[in-house]
Amino acid sequence: MGKSYPTISAEYETAVVKAKRKLRALIAEKNCAPLMLRLAWHSAGTYDVQSKTGGPFGTMRHKLEQSHAANNGLEIAVKLLEPIKEQFPILSYGDFYQLAGVVAVEVTGGPEVPFHPGREDKPEPPKEGRLPDATKGSDHLRDVFVKQMGLSDQDIVALSGGHTLGRCHKERSGFEGAWTANPLVFDNTYFTELLAGEKEGLLQLPSDKALLSDPLFRPYVEKYAADEDAFFADYAEAHLKLSELGFAEA
């Protein structure tokens, strides 16, 4: 299904360009790319295709959504971003949080993810319980990403590669550690480490291991481990789809 993007003003376009510069500076200064990517993902990943509720529409600004168990620690991201957001009152929070995710991938060496502005902020957060649970396997991943969000198997594996950035914090998720040795570099190491097996000091969650044990997921893991360009192309497409769930539907 195609997209029909809203027309935005020249003033809005200029604000996007300027905000992007400020976001690059913030992420470089604070080394917070993984946190910004998580904010963008968790904002968008609540979308439900059946009820057409949730999604990347700025509701993470509400304390209620920040208090959802899956969003532990994201209040830090919201706080870090607020001084920049105040400089650009014309921008919606929906656009601003997704822009932060796009910039996080770009400044850590990842692919350029296309960005289309025009999301309108929704007043109410979605109900809790729509985001994936890292302790569960492939059936759960498909329930969340395919049935609920309307994404594909390929999108699931490509997006999982975003775990090349960042680490788990025991106090936030119950897990501790990073997936790769360089958690501030966006590359295909997540997949090469996954295929190499468990290593002391590196993390593999049940949802990561599900990508190896599932016969439909594993070929993507092998493809991305062997070909970073293929991973970057598919990741950019999947990230774009996630960031636009429920937005600009034709």
Tab-separated table of C-alpha atoms in Angstrom:
chain	number	residue	atom	x	y	z
A	1	MET	CA	0.000	0.000	0.000
A	2	GLY	CA	1.390	3.393	-1.002
A	3	LYS	CA	1.801	6.425	1.189
A	4	SER	CA	0.242	9.838	0.770
A	5	TYR	CA	2.440	12.220	2.730
A	6	PRO	CA	0.934	15.466	3.999
A	7	THR	CA	2.148	18.754	2.579
A	8	ILE	CA	4.134	20.713	5.139
A	9	SER	CA	5.171	24.364	5.164
A	10	ALA	CA	8.635	25.692	4.261
A	11	GLU	CA	8.912	26.857	7.891
A	12	TYR	CA	8.296	23.294	9.099
A	13	GLU	CA	10.887	21.895	6.641
A	14	THR	CA	13.462	24.398	7.924
A	15	ALA	CA	12.719	23.404	11.532
A	16	VAL	CA	13.308	19.718	10.635
A	17	VAL	CA	16.717	20.533	9.112
A	18	LYS	CA	17.760	22.654	12.106
A	19	ALA	CA	16.467	20.142	14.661
A	20	LYS	CA	18.423	17.400	12.887
A	21	ARG	CA	21.646	19.386	13.384
A	22	LYS	CA	20.890	19.892	17.079
A	23	LEU	CA	20.119	16.176	17.478
A	24	ARG	CA	23.449	15.209	15.909
A	25	ALA	CA	25.251	17.436	18.413
A	26	LEU	CA	23.282	16.096	21.389
A	27	ILE	CA	23.827	12.446	20.436
A	28	ALA	CA	27.568	13.043	19.893
A	29	GLU	CA	27.897	14.868	23.210
A	30	LYS	CA	25.932	12.385	25.306
A	31	ASN	CA	26.727	9.126	23.431
A	32	CYS	CA	23.006	8.447	23.598
A	33	ALA	CA	22.283	7.039	20.109
A	34	PRO	CA	21.046	3.675	21.473
A	35	LEU	CA	18.615	5.391	23.844
A	36	MET	CA	17.250	7.623	21.054
A	37	LEU	CA	16.766	4.647	18.747
A	38	ARG	CA	14.909	2.818	21.507
A	39	LEU	CA	12.691	5.862	22.083
A	40	ALA	CA	11.768	6.007	18.386
A	41	TRP	CA	11.122	2.253	18.165
A	42	HIS	CA	9.050	2.067	21.337
A	43	SER	CA	7.031	5.103	20.257
A	44	ALA	CA	6.176	3.520	16.901
A	45	GLY	CA	5.959	-0.159	17.896
A	46	THR	CA	2.683	0.233	19.793
A	47	TYR	CA	0.747	0.498	16.512
A	48	ASP	CA	-2.098	-1.973	16.069
A	49	VAL	CA	-3.272	-2.506	12.483
A	50	GLN	CA	-6.712	-3.789	13.527
A	51	SER	CA	-7.779	-0.904	15.772
A	52	LYS	CA	-5.503	1.670	14.072
A	53	THR	CA	-4.393	2.894	17.508
A	54	GLY	CA	-0.941	3.539	18.952
A	55	GLY	CA	2.037	4.306	16.768
A	56	PRO	CA	4.582	7.099	16.275
A	57	PHE	CA	2.397	10.016	17.289
A	58	GLY	CA	4.237	11.645	20.170
A	59	THR	CA	2.429	9.932	23.047
A	60	MET	CA	5.743	9.000	24.705
A	61	ARG	CA	5.792	12.601	25.974
A	62	HIS	CA	3.193	11.485	28.531
A	63	LYS	CA	4.419	10.173	31.878
A	64	LEU	CA	1.833	7.395	31.650
A	65	GLU	CA	3.455	5.827	28.581
A	66	GLN	CA	6.943	6.374	29.997
A	67	SER	CA	5.814	4.378	33.049
A	68	HIS	CA	4.996	1.250	30.983
A	69	ALA	CA	7.380	-1.544	32.024
A	70	ALA	CA	8.839	-1.927	28.504
A	71	ASN	CA	9.756	1.781	28.511
A	72	ASN	CA	11.923	1.754	31.634
A	73	GLY	CA	14.622	4.413	31.243
A	74	LEU	CA	13.000	6.219	28.312
A	75	GLU	CA	12.076	9.159	30.547
A	76	ILE	CA	15.827	9.938	30.342
A	77	ALA	CA	15.572	10.233	26.549
A	78	VAL	CA	12.480	12.435	26.776
A	79	LYS	CA	14.255	14.726	29.263
A	80	LEU	CA	17.407	14.971	27.130
A	81	LEU	CA	15.349	15.906	24.071
A	82	GLU	CA	13.055	18.472	25.687
A	83	PRO	CA	15.475	21.473	25.543
A	84	ILE	CA	15.833	20.948	21.775
A	85	LYS	CA	12.109	20.398	21.291
A	86	GLU	CA	11.419	23.714	23.057
A	87	GLN	CA	13.453	25.487	20.360
A	88	PHE	CA	11.162	24.061	17.668
A	89	PRO	CA	7.572	24.370	18.918
A	90	ILE	CA	6.327	23.992	15.328
A	91	LEU	CA	7.459	20.338	15.217
A	92	SER	CA	5.146	17.600	16.461
A	93	TYR	CA	6.550	15.285	19.117
A	94	GLY	CA	5.733	12.401	16.774
A	95	ASP	CA	8.035	13.783	14.097
A	96	PHE	CA	10.692	14.870	16.583
A	97	TYR	CA	11.046	11.482	18.305
A	98	GLN	CA	11.205	9.654	14.958
A	99	LEU	CA	13.762	12.149	13.673
A	100	ALA	CA	15.901	11.389	16.737
A	101	GLY	CA	15.831	7.683	15.820
A	102	VAL	CA	16.852	8.363	12.224
A	103	VAL	CA	19.743	10.587	13.368
A	104	ALA	CA	20.863	7.966	15.929
A	105	VAL	CA	21.346	5.389	13.163
A	106	GLU	CA	23.064	7.831	10.810
A	107	VAL	CA	25.612	9.272	13.276
A	108	THR	CA	26.752	5.811	14.417
A	109	GLY	CA	27.635	4.767	10.870
A	110	GLY	CA	24.369	3.128	9.871
A	111	PRO	CA	22.271	3.620	6.750
A	112	GLU	CA	20.378	6.814	5.972
A	113	VAL	CA	16.742	6.137	6.801
A	114	PRO	CA	14.344	8.335	4.799
A	115	PHE	CA	12.311	10.737	6.921
A	116	HIS	CA	8.921	12.196	5.982
A	117	PRO	CA	7.468	14.777	8.387
A	118	GLY	CA	3.804	15.459	9.088
A	119	ARG	CA	2.803	13.165	11.965
A	120	GLU	CA	0.122	14.680	14.179
A	121	ASP	CA	0.389	14.176	17.925
A	122	LYS	CA	-2.284	12.035	19.550
A	123	PRO	CA	-3.624	13.070	22.954
A	124	GLU	CA	-3.742	9.639	24.635
A	125	PRO	CA	-1.084	6.905	24.999
A	126	PRO	CA	-1.942	3.372	23.811
A	127	LYS	CA	-2.658	0.697	26.387
A	128	GLU	CA	0.318	-1.138	27.855
A	129	GLY	CA	1.497	-4.522	26.579
A	130	ARG	CA	1.980	-4.033	22.837
A	131	LEU	CA	5.783	-4.067	22.648
A	132	PRO	CA	7.828	-7.256	22.134
A	133	ASP	CA	8.996	-9.287	25.136
A	134	ALA	CA	12.689	-10.262	24.897
A	135	THR	CA	12.113	-13.435	26.930
A	136	LYS	CA	9.867	-14.979	24.265
A	137	GLY	CA	10.430	-16.759	20.958
A	138	SER	CA	9.502	-16.542	17.293
A	139	ASP	CA	5.726	-17.028	17.675
A	140	HIS	CA	5.597	-14.010	19.973
A	141	LEU	CA	7.767	-11.938	17.615
A	142	ARG	CA	5.360	-12.665	14.758
A	143	ASP	CA	2.321	-11.923	16.936
A	144	VAL	CA	3.728	-8.463	17.691
A	145	PHE	CA	5.490	-7.481	14.460
A	146	VAL	CA	3.400	-9.242	11.810
A	147	LYS	CA	-0.124	-9.578	13.254
A	148	GLN	CA	-0.173	-6.409	15.373
A	149	MET	CA	2.103	-4.005	13.473
A	150	GLY	CA	1.709	-5.398	9.953
A	151	LEU	CA	5.451	-5.886	9.301
A	152	SER	CA	7.204	-8.942	7.779
A	153	ASP	CA	9.659	-11.690	8.792
A	154	GLN	CA	12.388	-9.806	6.932
A	155	ASP	CA	11.546	-6.644	8.886
A	156	ILE	CA	11.760	-8.554	12.188
A	157	VAL	CA	15.285	-9.801	11.486
A	158	ALA	CA	16.512	-6.516	9.993
A	159	LEU	CA	15.176	-4.498	12.943
A	160	SER	CA	16.715	-6.983	15.390
A	161	GLY	CA	20.041	-5.959	13.870
A	162	GLY	CA	19.489	-2.561	15.455
A	163	HIS	CA	20.643	-4.258	18.663
A	164	THR	CA	24.132	-3.695	17.282
A	165	LEU	CA	23.641	-0.392	19.146
A	166	GLY	CA	23.385	-0.217	22.895
A	167	ARG	CA	23.171	-2.558	25.824
A	168	CYS	CA	20.693	-3.924	28.329
A	169	HIS	CA	20.587	-2.520	31.843
A	170	LYS	CA	19.546	-4.846	34.655
A	171	GLU	CA	17.511	-2.148	36.383
A	172	ARG	CA	15.549	-1.423	33.183
A	173	SER	CA	14.987	-4.783	31.481
A	174	GLY	CA	16.276	-7.404	33.894
A	175	PHE	CA	19.106	-8.222	31.457
A	176	GLU	CA	22.665	-6.911	31.542
A	177	GLY	CA	25.251	-6.439	28.791
A	178	ALA	CA	25.797	-5.456	25.157
A	179	TRP	CA	25.207	-7.525	22.020
A	180	THR	CA	28.491	-6.443	20.428
A	181	ALA	CA	31.940	-5.247	21.489
A	182	ASN	CA	31.263	-1.788	20.005
A	183	PRO	CA	27.757	-0.788	21.151
A	184	LEU	CA	28.060	2.738	19.713
A	185	VAL	CA	28.778	1.556	16.146
A	186	PHE	CA	25.971	0.602	13.757
A	187	ASP	CA	27.112	-2.327	11.607
A	188	ASN	CA	26.263	-5.995	10.976
A	189	THR	CA	28.189	-7.325	14.012
A	190	TYR	CA	24.946	-8.308	15.770
A	191	PHE	CA	24.477	-11.028	13.154
A	192	THR	CA	28.076	-12.238	13.053
A	193	GLU	CA	28.083	-12.509	16.859
A	194	LEU	CA	24.752	-14.327	16.827
A	195	LEU	CA	26.122	-16.965	14.431
A	196	ALA	CA	29.388	-17.253	16.400
A	197	GLY	CA	27.492	-18.486	19.472
A	198	GLU	CA	27.477	-17.268	23.040
A	199	LYS	CA	30.539	-15.395	24.231
A	200	GLU	CA	31.482	-14.288	27.708
A	201	GLY	CA	30.582	-10.654	28.208
A	202	LEU	CA	28.164	-10.438	25.261
A	203	LEU	CA	24.406	-10.746	25.412
A	204	GLN	CA	22.044	-13.067	23.555
A	205	LEU	CA	18.407	-12.822	24.611
A	206	PRO	CA	15.797	-15.530	23.987
A	207	SER	CA	14.333	-13.298	21.243
A	208	ASP	CA	17.792	-13.142	19.594
A	209	LYS	CA	18.261	-16.907	19.699
A	210	ALA	CA	14.802	-17.325	18.149
A	211	LEU	CA	16.221	-15.794	14.960
A	212	LEU	CA	18.619	-18.736	14.702
A	213	SER	CA	16.213	-21.525	15.619
A	214	ASP	CA	13.380	-20.384	13.331
A	215	PRO	CA	13.840	-21.784	9.786
A	216	LEU	CA	12.339	-18.664	8.151
A	217	PHE	CA	14.322	-16.144	10.214
A	218	ARG	CA	17.746	-17.848	10.033
A	219	PRO	CA	18.431	-17.294	6.297
A	220	TYR	CA	18.133	-13.528	6.884
A	221	VAL	CA	20.601	-13.754	9.787
A	222	GLU	CA	23.082	-15.580	7.545
A	223	LYS	CA	22.533	-13.124	4.687
A	224	TYR	CA	23.093	-10.063	6.877
A	225	ALA	CA	26.159	-11.552	8.598
A	226	ALA	CA	27.726	-12.145	5.165
A	227	ASP	CA	26.615	-8.887	3.508
A	228	GLU	CA	26.468	-5.631	5.460
A	229	ASP	CA	25.159	-3.708	2.428
A	230	ALA	CA	22.173	-6.051	2.199
A	231	PHE	CA	21.530	-5.574	5.923
A	232	PHE	CA	21.733	-1.775	5.637
A	233	ALA	CA	19.301	-1.726	2.696
A	234	ASP	CA	16.751	-3.964	4.437
A	235	TYR	CA	17.217	-2.215	7.789
A	236	ALA	CA	16.561	1.227	6.283
A	237	GLU	CA	13.376	-0.104	4.662
A	238	ALA	CA	12.184	-1.776	7.886
A	239	HIS	CA	13.001	1.247	10.065
A	240	LEU	CA	11.124	3.502	7.631
A	241	LYS	CA	8.075	1.212	7.755
A	242	LEU	CA	8.161	1.069	11.563
A	243	SER	CA	8.522	4.852	11.869
A	244	GLU	CA	5.485	5.399	9.623
A	245	LEU	CA	3.036	2.841	11.036
A	246	GLY	CA	-0.410	4.405	10.834
A	247	PHE	CA	1.013	7.558	9.208
A	248	ALA	CA	0.205	8.868	5.703
A	249	GLU	CA	-1.802	5.782	4.759
A	250	ALA	CA	-2.986	6.241	1.171
